[in-house]
JSON list of C-alpha atoms in Angstrom, two decimals:
[
{"chain": "A", "resi": 1, "resn": "MET", "atom": "CA", "xyz": [204.55, 102.42, 65.54]},
{"chain": "A", "resi": 2, "resn": "ARG", "atom": "CA", "xyz": [204.91, 98.90, 66.93]},
{"chain": "A", "resi": 3, "resn": "LEU", "atom": "CA", "xyz": [206.27, 96.00, 64.75]},
{"chain": "A", "resi": 4, "resn": "LYS", "atom": "CA", "xyz": [203.96, 93.46, 63.73]},
{"chain": "A", "resi": 5, "resn": "ASN", "atom": "CA", "xyz": [204.30, 89.75, 62.30]},
{"chain": "A", "resi": 6, "resn": "VAL", "atom": "CA", "xyz": [207.91, 89.34, 62.99]},
{"chain": "A", "resi": 7, "resn": "ARG", "atom": "CA", "xyz": [208.61, 85.99, 61.67]},
{"chain": "A", "resi": 8, "resn": "GLY", "atom": "CA", "xyz": [209.56, 83.47, 64.13]},
{"chain": "A", "resi": 9, "resn": "ALA", "atom": "CA", "xyz": [209.12, 85.82, 67.24]},
{"chain": "A", "resi": 10, "resn": "LYS", "atom": "CA", "xyz": [207.10, 83.40, 69.04]},
{"chain": "A", "resi": 11, "resn": "ALA", "atom": "CA", "xyz": [209.31, 80.57, 68.83]},
{"chain": "A", "resi": 12, "resn": "VAL", "atom": "CA", "xyz": [212.27, 83.01, 69.78]},
{"chain": "A", "resi": 13, "resn": "ILE", "atom": "CA", "xyz": [210.64, 84.17, 72.92]},
{"chain": "A", "resi": 14, "resn": "GLU", "atom": "CA", "xyz": [209.60, 80.46, 74.10]},
{"chain": "A", "resi": 15, "resn": "ASN", "atom": "CA", "xyz": [212.98, 79.19, 73.43]},
{"chain": "A", "resi": 16, "resn": "SER", "atom": "CA", "xyz": [215.02, 82.14, 75.19]},
{"chain": "A", "resi": 17, "resn": "GLU", "atom": "CA", "xyz": [216.73, 81.27, 78.53]},
{"chain": "A", "resi": 18, "resn": "TYR", "atom": "CA", "xyz": [216.34, 85.03, 79.17]},
{"chain": "A", "resi": 19, "resn": "ILE", "atom": "CA", "xyz": [212.55, 84.59, 79.22]},
{"chain": "A", "resi": 20, "resn": "ILE", "atom": "CA", "xyz": [210.93, 83.76, 82.65]},
{"chain": "A", "resi": 21, "resn": "GLN", "atom": "CA", "xyz": [208.26, 81.18, 81.72]},
{"chain": "A", "resi": 22, "resn": "LYS", "atom": "CA", "xyz": [205.32, 80.61, 83.89]},
{"chain": "A", "resi": 23, "resn": "PRO", "atom": "CA", "xyz": [206.39, 83.89, 85.99]},
{"chain": "A", "resi": 24, "resn": "SER", "atom": "CA", "xyz": [203.30, 83.50, 88.58]},
{"chain": "A", "resi": 25, "resn": "SER", "atom": "CA", "xyz": [205.18, 80.48, 89.88]},
{"chain": "A", "resi": 26, "resn": "TYR", "atom": "CA", "xyz": [208.26, 82.90, 91.24]},
{"chain": "A", "resi": 27, "resn": "LYS", "atom": "CA", "xyz": [205.70, 85.05, 92.79]},
{"chain": "A", "resi": 28, "resn": "GLY", "atom": "CA", "xyz": [207.43, 86.41, 96.02]},
{"chain": "A", "resi": 29, "resn": "LYS", "atom": "CA", "xyz": [210.74, 84.73, 95.05]},
{"chain": "A", "resi": 30, "resn": "PHE", "atom": "CA", "xyz": [212.05, 86.21, 91.98]},
{"chain": "A", "resi": 31, "resn": "ASN", "atom": "CA", "xyz": [215.37, 86.67, 93.80]},
{"chain": "A", "resi": 32, "resn": "THR", "atom": "CA", "xyz": [216.10, 82.92, 93.15]},
{"chain": "A", "resi": 33, "resn": "ILE", "atom": "CA", "xyz": [216.09, 83.50, 89.40]},
{"chain": "A", "resi": 34, "resn": "PHE", "atom": "CA", "xyz": [219.20, 85.83, 89.77]},
{"chain": "A", "resi": 35, "resn": "ASP", "atom": "CA", "xyz": [220.76, 83.76, 92.77]},
{"chain": "A", "resi": 36, "resn": "ASN", "atom": "CA", "xyz": [221.05, 86.59, 94.84]},
{"chain": "A", "resi": 37, "resn": "SER", "atom": "CA", "xyz": [219.40, 88.96, 97.13]},
{"chain": "A", "resi": 38, "resn": "ASN", "atom": "CA", "xyz": [220.16, 92.47, 94.95]},
{"chain": "A", "resi": 39, "resn": "PRO", "atom": "CA", "xyz": [217.23, 95.20, 94.55]},
{"chain": "A", "resi": 40, "resn": "ILE", "atom": "CA", "xyz": [214.84, 94.34, 91.64]},
{"chain": "A", "resi": 41, "resn": "HIS", "atom": "CA", "xyz": [213.60, 97.09, 89.23]},
{"chain": "A", "resi": 42, "resn": "LEU", "atom": "CA", "xyz": [210.68, 96.37, 86.69]},
{"chain": "A", "resi": 43, "resn": "GLU", "atom": "CA", "xyz": [210.05, 97.95, 83.71]},
{"chain": "A", "resi": 44, "resn": "ILE", "atom": "CA", "xyz": [206.22, 97.79, 82.56]},
{"chain": "A", "resi": 45, "resn": "GLY", "atom": "CA", "xyz": [206.18, 98.21, 78.56]},
{"chain": "A", "resi": 46, "resn": "MET", "atom": "CA", "xyz": [209.97, 97.54, 77.74]},
{"chain": "A", "resi": 47, "resn": "GLY", "atom": "CA", "xyz": [209.64, 97.52, 74.25]},
{"chain": "A", "resi": 48, "resn": "LYS", "atom": "CA", "xyz": [213.04, 96.73, 72.41]},
{"chain": "A", "resi": 49, "resn": "GLY", "atom": "CA", "xyz": [214.88, 96.55, 75.68]},
{"chain": "A", "resi": 50, "resn": "GLN", "atom": "CA", "xyz": [217.32, 99.44, 74.90]},
{"chain": "A", "resi": 51, "resn": "PHE", "atom": "CA", "xyz": [216.67, 101.10, 78.43]},
{"chain": "A", "resi": 52, "resn": "LEU", "atom": "CA", "xyz": [216.78, 97.91, 80.39]},
{"chain": "A", "resi": 53, "resn": "THR", "atom": "CA", "xyz": [220.04, 96.97, 78.49]},
{"chain": "A", "resi": 54, "resn": "GLY", "atom": "CA", "xyz": [221.43, 100.25, 79.26]},
{"chain": "A", "resi": 55, "resn": "MET", "atom": "CA", "xyz": [220.60, 100.10, 82.87]},
{"chain": "A", "resi": 56, "resn": "ALA", "atom": "CA", "xyz": [221.75, 96.71, 83.60]},
{"chain": "A", "resi": 57, "resn": "LYS", "atom": "CA", "xyz": [225.09, 97.27, 82.03]},
{"chain": "A", "resi": 58, "resn": "SER", "atom": "CA", "xyz": [225.19, 100.71, 84.04]},
{"chain": "A", "resi": 59, "resn": "PHE", "atom": "CA", "xyz": [224.15, 98.97, 87.44]},
{"chain": "A", "resi": 60, "resn": "PRO", "atom": "CA", "xyz": [225.38, 95.28, 87.69]},
{"chain": "A", "resi": 61, "resn": "ASN", "atom": "CA", "xyz": [224.34, 95.04, 91.31]},
{"chain": "A", "resi": 62, "resn": "ILE", "atom": "CA", "xyz": [220.74, 95.51, 90.45]},
{"chain": "A", "resi": 63, "resn": "ASN", "atom": "CA", "xyz": [218.47, 92.91, 88.98]},
{"chain": "A", "resi": 64, "resn": "PHE", "atom": "CA", "xyz": [216.02, 94.29, 86.21]},
{"chain": "A", "resi": 65, "resn": "ILE", "atom": "CA", "xyz": [213.00, 92.66, 84.84]},
{"chain": "A", "resi": 66, "resn": "GLY", "atom": "CA", "xyz": [211.09, 93.87, 81.88]},
{"chain": "A", "resi": 67, "resn": "ILE", "atom": "CA", "xyz": [207.54, 92.93, 80.70]},
{"chain": "A", "resi": 68, "resn": "GLU", "atom": "CA", "xyz": [206.26, 93.36, 77.47]},
{"chain": "A", "resi": 69, "resn": "MET", "atom": "CA", "xyz": [202.83, 91.78, 75.91]},
{"chain": "A", "resi": 70, "resn": "TYR", "atom": "CA", "xyz": [203.72, 91.95, 72.16]},
{"chain": "A", "resi": 71, "resn": "ASP", "atom": "CA", "xyz": [205.89, 89.09, 70.55]},
{"chain": "A", "resi": 72, "resn": "SER", "atom": "CA", "xyz": [206.78, 91.61, 67.76]},
{"chain": "A", "resi": 73, "resn": "VAL", "atom": "CA", "xyz": [208.69, 94.19, 70.00]},
{"chain": "A", "resi": 74, "resn": "MET", "atom": "CA", "xyz": [209.82, 91.74, 72.69]},
{"chain": "A", "resi": 75, "resn": "VAL", "atom": "CA", "xyz": [211.61, 89.55, 70.34]},
{"chain": "A", "resi": 76, "resn": "ARG", "atom": "CA", "xyz": [213.90, 92.63, 69.79]},
{"chain": "A", "resi": 77, "resn": "ALA", "atom": "CA", "xyz": [214.99, 92.93, 73.53]},
{"chain": "A", "resi": 78, "resn": "VAL", "atom": "CA", "xyz": [215.25, 88.96, 73.63]},
{"chain": "A", "resi": 79, "resn": "GLN", "atom": "CA", "xyz": [217.89, 89.34, 70.71]},
{"chain": "A", "resi": 80, "resn": "LYS", "atom": "CA", "xyz": [219.75, 92.10, 72.36]},
{"chain": "A", "resi": 81, "resn": "GLN", "atom": "CA", "xyz": [220.07, 90.01, 75.63]},
{"chain": "A", "resi": 82, "resn": "GLU", "atom": "CA", "xyz": [221.04, 86.97, 73.59]},
{"chain": "A", "resi": 83, "resn": "LEU", "atom": "CA", "xyz": [223.99, 89.00, 72.32]},
{"chain": "A", "resi": 84, "resn": "GLU", "atom": "CA", "xyz": [224.72, 90.92, 75.73]},
{"chain": "A", "resi": 85, "resn": "GLN", "atom": "CA", "xyz": [223.90, 87.97, 78.05]},
{"chain": "A", "resi": 86, "resn": "LEU", "atom": "CA", "xyz": [223.58, 90.24, 80.86]},
{"chain": "A", "resi": 87, "resn": "PRO", "atom": "CA", "xyz": [223.33, 88.26, 84.16]},
{"chain": "A", "resi": 88, "resn": "ASN", "atom": "CA", "xyz": [221.02, 90.92, 86.04]},
{"chain": "A", "resi": 89, "resn": "LEU", "atom": "CA", "xyz": [218.37, 91.08, 83.36]},
{"chain": "A", "resi": 90, "resn": "ARG", "atom": "CA", "xyz": [215.39, 88.82, 82.40]},
{"chain": "A", "resi": 91, "resn": "LEU", "atom": "CA", "xyz": [212.10, 89.13, 80.45]},
{"chain": "A", "resi": 92, "resn": "ILE", "atom": "CA", "xyz": [208.47, 88.47, 80.87]},
{"chain": "A", "resi": 93, "resn": "LYS", "atom": "CA", "xyz": [205.78, 88.26, 78.31]},
{"chain": "A", "resi": 94, "resn": "VAL", "atom": "CA", "xyz": [202.71, 89.32, 80.12]},
{"chain": "A", "resi": 95, "resn": "ASP", "atom": "CA", "xyz": [199.89, 91.79, 80.19]},
{"chain": "A", "resi": 96, "resn": "ALA", "atom": "CA", "xyz": [200.35, 94.45, 83.07]},
{"chain": "A", "resi": 97, "resn": "THR", "atom": "CA", "xyz": [197.01, 93.96, 84.04]},
{"chain": "A", "resi": 98, "resn": "GLY", "atom": "CA", "xyz": [197.82, 90.83, 85.85]},
{"chain": "A", "resi": 99, "resn": "ILE", "atom": "CA", "xyz": [201.02, 92.29, 87.62]},
{"chain": "A", "resi": 100, "resn": "GLU", "atom": "CA", "xyz": [199.86, 91.74, 91.27]},
{"chain": "A", "resi": 101, "resn": "GLU", "atom": "CA", "xyz": [199.50, 88.13, 90.43]},
{"chain": "A", "resi": 102, "resn": "ILE", "atom": "CA", "xyz": [203.06, 87.80, 89.33]},
{"chain": "A", "resi": 103, "resn": "PHE", "atom": "CA", "xyz": [205.00, 89.88, 91.87]},
{"chain": "A", "resi": 104, "resn": "SER", "atom": "CA", "xyz": [204.67, 90.00, 95.68]},
{"chain": "A", "resi": 105, "resn": "ASN", "atom": "CA", "xyz": [206.66, 92.59, 98.14]},
{"chain": "A", "resi": 106, "resn": "GLU", "atom": "CA", "xyz": [209.96, 92.24, 95.75]},
{"chain": "A", "resi": 107, "resn": "ILE", "atom": "CA", "xyz": [210.01, 95.31, 93.60]},
{"chain": "A", "resi": 108, "resn": "ASP", "atom": "CA", "xyz": [212.20, 98.21, 94.52]},
{"chain": "A", "resi": 109, "resn": "VAL", "atom": "CA", "xyz": [211.76, 100.42, 91.64]},
{"chain": "A", "resi": 110, "resn": "LEU", "atom": "CA", "xyz": [209.09, 100.59, 88.85]},
{"chain": "A", "resi": 111, "resn": "TYR", "atom": "CA", "xyz": [209.66, 102.31, 85.49]},
{"chain": "A", "resi": 112, "resn": "LEU", "atom": "CA", "xyz": [206.99, 103.41, 83.29]},
{"chain": "A", "resi": 113, "resn": "ASN", "atom": "CA", "xyz": [208.56, 104.72, 80.15]},
{"chain": "A", "resi": 114, "resn": "PHE", "atom": "CA", "xyz": [206.80, 106.24, 77.29]},
{"chain": "A", "resi": 115, "resn": "SER", "atom": "CA", "xyz": [203.52, 104.43, 78.24]},
{"chain": "A", "resi": 116, "resn": "ASP", "atom": "CA", "xyz": [200.52, 104.52, 75.73]},
{"chain": "A", "resi": 117, "resn": "PRO", "atom": "CA", "xyz": [198.70, 107.70, 76.77]},
{"chain": "A", "resi": 118, "resn": "TRP", "atom": "CA", "xyz": [195.20, 106.56, 75.90]},
{"chain": "A", "resi": 119, "resn": "PRO", "atom": "CA", "xyz": [193.92, 110.00, 75.28]},
{"chain": "A", "resi": 120, "resn": "LYS", "atom": "CA", "xyz": [190.28, 109.37, 75.13]},
{"chain": "A", "resi": 121, "resn": "LYS", "atom": "CA", "xyz": [188.71, 110.17, 78.10]},
{"chain": "A", "resi": 122, "resn": "ARG", "atom": "CA", "xyz": [186.70, 106.66, 78.24]},
{"chain": "A", "resi": 123, "resn": "HIS", "atom": "CA", "xyz": [190.14, 104.81, 78.27]},
{"chain": "A", "resi": 124, "resn": "THR", "atom": "CA", "xyz": [191.46, 106.83, 81.39]},
{"chain": "A", "resi": 125, "resn": "HIS", "atom": "CA", "xyz": [191.49, 103.56, 83.43]},
{"chain": "A", "resi": 126, "resn": "ARG", "atom": "CA", "xyz": [193.97, 102.03, 80.87]},
{"chain": "A", "resi": 127, "resn": "ARG", "atom": "CA", "xyz": [196.59, 104.38, 81.51]},
{"chain": "A", "resi": 128, "resn": "LEU", "atom": "CA", "xyz": [199.62, 103.07, 83.65]},
{"chain": "A", "resi": 129, "resn": "THR", "atom": "CA", "xyz": [199.48, 105.81, 86.29]},
{"chain": "A", "resi": 130, "resn": "SER", "atom": "CA", "xyz": [195.52, 105.64, 86.44]},
{"chain": "A", "resi": 131, "resn": "ASP", "atom": "CA", "xyz": [194.36, 104.78, 90.15]},
{"chain": "A", "resi": 132, "resn": "ARG", "atom": "CA", "xyz": [193.34, 101.56, 88.83]},
{"chain": "A", "resi": 133, "resn": "PHE", "atom": "CA", "xyz": [197.07, 100.55, 88.22]},
{"chain": "A", "resi": 134, "resn": "LEU", "atom": "CA", "xyz": [198.38, 102.15, 91.27]},
{"chain": "A", "resi": 135, "resn": "LYS", "atom": "CA", "xyz": [196.36, 100.03, 93.21]},
{"chain": "A", "resi": 136, "resn": "ARG", "atom": "CA", "xyz": [197.86, 96.94, 91.32]},
{"chain": "A", "resi": 137, "resn": "TYR", "atom": "CA", "xyz": [201.31, 98.16, 92.12]},
{"chain": "A", "resi": 138, "resn": "ASP", "atom": "CA", "xyz": [200.88, 98.29, 95.88]},
{"chain": "A", "resi": 139, "resn": "SER", "atom": "CA", "xyz": [201.38, 94.89, 96.60]},
{"chain": "A", "resi": 140, "resn": "ILE", "atom": "CA", "xyz": [204.38, 94.15, 94.42]},
{"chain": "A", "resi": 141, "resn": "PHE", "atom": "CA", "xyz": [206.71, 96.69, 96.16]},
{"chain": "A", "resi": 142, "resn": "LYS", "atom": "CA", "xyz": [209.20, 95.53, 98.79]},
{"chain": "A", "resi": 143, "resn": "GLY", "atom": "CA", "xyz": [209.51, 98.45, 100.82]},
{"chain": "A", "resi": 144, "resn": "VAL", "atom": "CA", "xyz": [209.37, 102.16, 99.85]},
{"chain": "A", "resi": 145, "resn": "LYS", "atom": "CA", "xyz": [207.16, 102.38, 96.64]},
{"chain": "A", "resi": 146, "resn": "THR", "atom": "CA", "xyz": [209.10, 103.99, 93.85]},
{"chain": "A", "resi": 147, "resn": "ILE", "atom": "CA", "xyz": [207.98, 104.76, 90.59]},
{"chain": "A", "resi": 148, "resn": "VAL", "atom": "CA", "xyz": [209.83, 106.56, 87.76]},
{"chain": "A", "resi": 149, "resn": "GLN", "atom": "CA", "xyz": [207.96, 108.01, 84.85]},
{"chain": "A", "resi": 150, "resn": "LYS", "atom": "CA", "xyz": [209.16, 109.51, 81.29]},
{"chain": "A", "resi": 151, "resn": "THR", "atom": "CA", "xyz": [207.13, 110.55, 78.50]},
{"chain": "A", "resi": 152, "resn": "ASP", "atom": "CA", "xyz": [206.95, 113.25, 75.72]},
{"chain": "A", "resi": 153, "resn": "ASN", "atom": "CA", "xyz": [203.25, 113.49, 76.27]},
{"chain": "A", "resi": 154, "resn": "ARG", "atom": "CA", "xyz": [202.58, 116.64, 78.35]},
{"chain": "A", "resi": 155, "resn": "LYS", "atom": "CA", "xyz": [199.00, 115.71, 78.94]},
{"chain": "A", "resi": 156, "resn": "LEU", "atom": "CA", "xyz": [199.75, 112.21, 80.09]},
{"chain": "A", "resi": 157, "resn": "PHE", "atom": "CA", "xyz": [202.35, 114.01, 82.49]},
{"chain": "A", "resi": 158, "resn": "GLU", "atom": "CA", "xyz": [200.32, 116.35, 83.68]},
{"chain": "A", "resi": 159, "resn": "TYR", "atom": "CA", "xyz": [197.40, 113.60, 84.45]},
{"chain": "A", "resi": 160, "resn": "SER", "atom": "CA", "xyz": [200.29, 111.34, 85.96]},
{"chain": "A", "resi": 161, "resn": "LEU", "atom": "CA", "xyz": [201.48, 113.91, 88.43]},
{"chain": "A", "resi": 162, "resn": "LYS", "atom": "CA", "xyz": [197.86, 114.41, 89.78]},
{"chain": "A", "resi": 163, "resn": "SER", "atom": "CA", "xyz": [197.09, 110.96, 89.83]},
{"chain": "A", "resi": 164, "resn": "PHE", "atom": "CA", "xyz": [200.20, 110.09, 91.70]},
{"chain": "A", "resi": 165, "resn": "THR", "atom": "CA", "xyz": [199.70, 113.02, 94.46]},
{"chain": "A", "resi": 166, "resn": "ASP", "atom": "CA", "xyz": [196.11, 112.04, 94.85]},
{"chain": "A", "resi": 167, "resn": "TYR", "atom": "CA", "xyz": [197.22, 108.56, 95.53]},
{"chain": "A", "resi": 168, "resn": "GLY", "atom": "CA", "xyz": [199.66, 109.56, 98.18]},
{"chain": "A", "resi": 169, "resn": "TYR", "atom": "CA", "xyz": [202.71, 109.46, 96.39]},
{"chain": "A", "resi": 170, "resn": "LYS", "atom": "CA", "xyz": [205.42, 112.47, 97.01]},
{"chain": "A", "resi": 171, "resn": "ILE", "atom": "CA", "xyz": [207.28, 114.07, 94.18]},
{"chain": "A", "resi": 172, "resn": "VAL", "atom": "CA", "xyz": [211.12, 113.75, 94.77]},
{"chain": "A", "resi": 173, "resn": "GLU", "atom": "CA", "xyz": [212.52, 114.42, 91.25]},
{"chain": "A", "resi": 174, "resn": "LEU", "atom": "CA", "xyz": [210.79, 116.15, 88.29]},
{"chain": "A", "resi": 175, "resn": "SER", "atom": "CA", "xyz": [211.67, 117.54, 85.00]},
{"chain": "A", "resi": 176, "resn": "LEU", "atom": "CA", "xyz": [210.22, 119.27, 82.33]},
{"chain": "A", "resi": 177, "resn": "ASP", "atom": "CA", "xyz": [213.19, 119.00, 79.97]},
{"chain": "A", "resi": 178, "resn": "LEU", "atom": "CA", "xyz": [215.13, 115.79, 80.56]},
{"chain": "A", "resi": 179, "resn": "HIS", "atom": "CA", "xyz": [217.79, 115.76, 78.05]},
{"chain": "A", "resi": 180, "resn": "ASN", "atom": "CA", "xyz": [218.69, 119.68, 79.36]},
{"chain": "A", "resi": 181, "resn": "ASP", "atom": "CA", "xyz": [218.89, 118.76, 83.14]},
{"chain": "A", "resi": 182, "resn": "GLU", "atom": "CA", "xyz": [221.69, 116.80, 84.91]},
{"chain": "A", "resi": 183, "resn": "TYR", "atom": "CA", "xyz": [219.68, 113.62, 85.78]},
{"chain": "A", "resi": 184, "resn": "PHE", "atom": "CA", "xyz": [221.48, 110.52, 85.09]},
{"chain": "A", "resi": 185, "resn": "ASN", "atom": "CA", "xyz": [219.27, 109.18, 82.09]},
{"chain": "A", "resi": 186, "resn": "VAL", "atom": "CA", "xyz": [219.47, 105.94, 79.86]},
{"chain": "A", "resi": 187, "resn": "GLU", "atom": "CA", "xyz": [217.41, 106.80, 76.78]},
{"chain": "A", "resi": 188, "resn": "THR", "atom": "CA", "xyz": [214.61, 104.25, 75.39]},
{"chain": "A", "resi": 189, "resn": "GLU", "atom": "CA", "xyz": [214.25, 103.70, 71.67]},
{"chain": "A", "resi": 190, "resn": "TYR", "atom": "CA", "xyz": [211.26, 106.01, 71.36]},
{"chain": "A", "resi": 191, "resn": "GLU", "atom": "CA", "xyz": [212.84, 108.81, 73.49]},
{"chain": "A", "resi": 192, "resn": "MET", "atom": "CA", "xyz": [215.49, 109.32, 70.91]},
{"chain": "A", "resi": 193, "resn": "ARG", "atom": "CA", "xyz": [213.18, 109.52, 68.47]},
{"chain": "A", "resi": 194, "resn": "PHE", "atom": "CA", "xyz": [211.15, 112.08, 70.13]},
{"chain": "A", "resi": 195, "resn": "SER", "atom": "CA", "xyz": [214.23, 114.07, 71.10]},
{"chain": "A", "resi": 196, "resn": "GLU", "atom": "CA", "xyz": [215.45, 114.26, 67.73]},
{"chain": "A", "resi": 197, "resn": "LEU", "atom": "CA", "xyz": [212.01, 115.64, 66.67]},
{"chain": "A", "resi": 198, "resn": "GLY", "atom": "CA", "xyz": [212.71, 118.28, 69.16]},
{"chain": "A", "resi": 199, "resn": "TYR", "atom": "CA", "xyz": [209.90, 117.11, 71.68]},
{"chain": "A", "resi": 200, "resn": "PRO", "atom": "CA", "xyz": [210.74, 117.68, 75.51]},
{"chain": "A", "resi": 201, "resn": "ILE", "atom": "CA", "xyz": [211.05, 114.72, 77.77]},
{"chain": "A", "resi": 202, "resn": "TYR", "atom": "CA", "xyz": [209.24, 114.77, 81.06]},
{"chain": "A", "resi": 203, "resn": "MET", "atom": "CA", "xyz": [210.18, 112.83, 83.93]},
{"chain": "A", "resi": 204, "resn": "VAL", "atom": "CA", "xyz": [208.99, 112.69, 87.40]},
{"chain": "A", "resi": 205, "resn": "LYS", "atom": "CA", "xyz": [210.21, 110.06, 90.28]},
{"chain": "A", "resi": 206, "resn": "VAL", "atom": "CA", "xyz": [207.90, 109.76, 92.82]},
{"chain": "A", "resi": 207, "resn": "THR", "atom": "CA", "xyz": [207.88, 107.81, 96.41]},
{"chain": "A", "resi": 208, "resn": "LYS", "atom": "CA", "xyz": [205.04, 106.62, 99.09]}
]
């Protein structure tokens, strides 16, 4: 369940040096924010930032950007980053529906972790692995298009596999029980919770 009405969240986000303000002004040149030409990895729906914080620590030669649309969730990620002060991590408050207006040919890997499954058929187009979103992602990638998805929702996972392959992506890694496989893995907050409840975690990495 998402946090709601965190007092002062908006002010914290607006005043943090780790939030990229007016992100569209950096379209095509996000490398200037990090002052290097390292690969850029992007997570849509970063939640409280546990995954990206862990990834940024593990891979200091990769730049990480997380986007989230909810103040009450993003403020927790900001607070983590204020403590860690990782030079290769930045955050953006934005709705993913406008992602192609922010990035242009500069993302190397896209992470979709525990996205909203939008289970009702009439909401299919809102899923982050729908063809509508896959089309949006086309222009943000720098070279080989690479997407990594993790979820506990079997139906969303099955839908995503079909959506990816129908759109021309190839499956290069796949796990039906990630925590019992040997893949390198940094957990999200939701992932820890679902795993503790005994749910298997599904993962797929696709390229195009």
